[in-house]
Coordinates of N, CA and C in Angstrom, one line a residue:
M1 N -46.6 29.8 -66.0 CA -45.5 29.5 -65.6 C -44.2 30.2 -66.3
S2 N -45.1 29.9 -67.8 CA -44.1 30.3 -69.2 C -44.4 32.0 -68.8
I3 N -45.6 32.5 -68.6 CA -46.2 33.4 -68.4 C -45.2 34.3 -67.5
A4 N -44.6 34.0 -66.6 CA -44.0 34.9 -65.7 C -42.7 34.8 -66.2
A5 N -42.4 33.6 -66.5 CA -40.9 34.1 -67.0 C -40.8 34.6 -68.3
V6 N -41.5 34.9 -69.2 CA -41.8 36.3 -70.4 C -42.1 37.2 -69.1
A7 N -42.7 38.0 -68.7 CA -42.8 38.9 -68.2 C -41.4 39.1 -67.2
G8 N -40.7 38.8 -66.9 CA -39.5 38.5 -65.3 C -38.4 39.0 -66.8
L9 N -38.6 38.6 -67.6 CA -37.2 39.0 -68.5 C -37.9 40.1 -69.6
V10 N -38.9 40.3 -69.8 CA -39.6 42.0 -70.3 C -39.4 42.9 -69.2
L11 N -39.2 42.6 -67.6 CA -39.3 43.5 -67.0 C -37.7 44.0 -67.0
A12 N -37.1 43.1 -67.1 CA -35.5 43.0 -66.6 C -34.8 43.9 -68.2
A13 N -35.8 43.8 -69.0 CA -34.6 44.3 -70.2 C -34.0 45.9 -70.2
P14 N -33.2 45.7 -70.6 CA -32.4 47.5 -70.6 C -32.9 48.8 -71.3
W15 N -34.6 48.8 -71.2 CA -34.8 49.8 -72.2 C -35.1 51.4 -70.9
G16 N -34.3 51.8 -71.8 CA -34.2 53.5 -71.5 C -33.8 53.7 -69.7
I17 N -32.9 52.7 -69.4 CA -32.1 52.5 -68.2 C -30.1 53.4 -68.4
E18 N -30.5 53.8 -67.6 CA -29.1 54.4 -67.7 C -28.4 53.7 -66.8
G19 N -28.6 53.2 -65.6 CA -27.6 52.6 -64.7 C -27.0 50.8 -65.5
A20 N -26.2 50.8 -64.4 CA -25.7 49.4 -64.6 C -27.1 48.6 -64.5
M21 N -27.0 47.2 -65.3 CA -28.0 46.0 -65.3 C -27.5 45.0 -64.2
N22 N -28.2 44.4 -63.0 CA -27.4 43.1 -62.0 C -27.9 42.2 -62.8
Y23 N -27.2 42.5 -63.8 CA -27.3 40.2 -64.4 C -26.8 39.5 -63.8
P24 N -26.3 39.6 -62.5 CA -26.5 38.1 -61.7 C -27.3 37.9 -61.1
K25 N -28.2 39.1 -60.2 CA -28.8 39.0 -59.4 C -30.5 38.6 -60.6
I26 N -30.4 38.8 -61.6 CA -31.3 38.3 -63.1 C -31.0 37.1 -63.2
G27 N -30.1 36.3 -63.4 CA -29.3 34.7 -63.1 C -29.9 34.3 -62.3
V28 N -29.9 34.7 -61.4 CA -30.2 34.2 -59.8 C -32.0 33.9 -60.1
K29 N -32.5 34.7 -60.1 CA -34.2 34.7 -59.9 C -34.2 33.8 -61.7
L30 N -34.1 33.7 -63.0 CA -34.1 32.8 -64.0 C -33.5 30.8 -62.8
V31 N -32.8 30.8 -62.1 CA -32.7 30.1 -61.9 C -33.9 29.5 -61.0
V32 N -33.8 29.9 -60.2 CA -35.4 29.8 -59.1 C -36.3 29.8 -60.0
L33 N -37.1 30.1 -61.1 CA -38.2 30.3 -62.1 C -38.1 28.5 -62.4
L34 N -37.0 28.6 -62.6 CA -36.8 27.3 -63.3 C -37.0 26.5 -62.7
V35 N -36.1 26.1 -61.2 CA -36.5 25.0 -60.4 C -37.6 25.0 -59.8
I36 N -38.9 26.2 -59.8 CA -39.8 26.3 -59.1 C -40.7 25.2 -60.6
G37 N -40.6 25.4 -62.0 CA -41.2 25.5 -62.8 C -40.7 23.5 -62.5
A38 N -39.6 23.0 -62.2 CA -39.3 21.7 -62.8 C -40.2 21.4 -61.5
I39 N -40.3 21.6 -59.9 CA -40.6 21.4 -59.3 C -42.2 20.8 -59.2
L40 N -43.1 22.1 -60.4 CA -44.5 22.0 -60.6 C -44.5 21.4 -61.8
G41 N -43.9 20.5 -62.3 CA -44.0 19.3 -63.8 C -43.5 18.1 -62.6
I42 N -42.7 17.7 -61.7 CA -42.6 16.6 -60.8 C -44.0 16.5 -60.3
G43 N -44.5 17.6 -59.7 CA -46.3 17.5 -59.1 C -47.0 16.9 -59.7
S44 N -47.2 17.9 -61.0 CA -47.9 17.3 -61.9 C -48.2 16.0 -62.6
A45 N -46.8 15.5 -62.5 CA -46.6 14.0 -63.3 C -47.2 12.9 -62.0
K46 N -46.5 13.3 -61.4 CA -46.8 12.3 -59.3 C -48.5 12.7 -59.5
Q47 N -49.0 13.8 -59.0 CA -50.4 14.2 -59.2 C -51.6 13.1 -60.3
K48 N -51.0 12.2 -60.8 CA -51.7 11.7 -61.8 C -51.7 10.4 -61.4
K49 N -50.7 10.0 -60.8 CA -50.6 8.2 -60.0 C -51.6 8.3 -58.4
S50 N -51.3 9.6 -57.6 CA -51.3 9.7 -56.3 C -51.5 11.6 -56.0
P51 N -51.9 11.8 -55.0 CA -52.2 13.2 -54.8 C -50.6 13.9 -54.2
L52 N -50.9 15.6 -54.4 CA -49.5 15.8 -54.7 C -49.0 16.3 -53.4
S53 N -47.8 15.8 -53.0 CA -47.4 15.7 -51.5 C -47.0 17.1 -51.0
P54 N -47.6 16.7 -49.8 CA -47.2 18.6 -48.8 C -45.7 19.1 -48.8
V55 N -44.8 18.2 -49.3 CA -43.2 19.0 -49.1 C -43.1 19.4 -50.4
L56 N -43.9 19.0 -51.7 CA -43.7 19.6 -52.9 C -44.3 21.0 -52.8
F57 N -46.1 21.2 -52.2 CA -46.5 22.3 -51.9 C -45.7 23.1 -51.7
W58 N -45.4 23.3 -50.4 CA -44.6 24.1 -49.1 C -43.3 24.3 -49.9
L59 N -43.1 23.6 -50.8 CA -41.3 24.1 -51.1 C -41.5 24.9 -52.4
V60 N -42.4 24.5 -53.2 CA -42.6 25.7 -54.4 C -43.2 27.1 -53.4
G61 N -44.7 27.3 -52.3 CA -44.7 28.6 -52.4 C -43.4 29.1 -51.2
I62 N -42.2 28.0 -50.4 CA -41.0 28.8 -49.9 C -40.2 29.3 -51.2
L63 N -40.0 28.9 -52.2 CA -39.0 29.3 -53.4 C -39.8 30.5 -53.6
T64 N -41.0 30.4 -54.0 CA -41.4 31.4 -54.5 C -41.4 32.8 -53.8
L65 N -41.2 32.5 -52.0 CA -41.2 33.9 -51.6 C -39.4 34.2 -51.5
V66 N -38.5 33.1 -51.9 CA -37.3 33.3 -52.1 C -37.3 34.4 -52.8
N67 N -37.7 33.9 -54.1 CA -37.9 34.8 -55.5 C -38.2 35.9 -55.0
A68 N -39.2 36.4 -54.9 CA -39.3 37.9 -54.4 C -38.6 38.2 -52.6
G69 N -38.3 37.3 -52.4 CA -37.3 37.8 -51.3 C -36.2 38.9 -52.1
I70 N -35.2 37.6 -53.0 CA -34.3 38.0 -54.4 C -34.3 39.4 -54.1
A71 N -35.9 39.6 -55.1 CA -36.4 40.8 -55.9 C -35.9 41.9 -55.0
V72 N -36.2 41.8 -53.9 CA -36.8 43.6 -52.7 C -35.4 43.5 -52.2
L73 N -35.0 42.3 -51.8 CA -33.7 43.0 -50.7 C -32.1 42.7 -51.6
W74 N -31.8 41.7 -52.5 CA -30.3 42.3 -53.5 C -30.8 43.7 -53.9
R75 N -29.9 44.2 -53.2 CA -29.1 45.4 -54.4 C -28.0 45.5 -55.3

């Protein structure tokens, strides 16, 4: 999770880019990443007591696809 956050921030850094940066897009993607991390943390804590809820599993998958969709579709 932390590797994904660091890699995303490094790739979003304005090194050698002449055009304007899309900071709202980067911010939204960072918020979605933090929500995914929070859900994974909650799921990890719950998994020690009982099996992982399918709702949490699917929610992480959907949010990951949403994050990828934001990267591709938001111009």
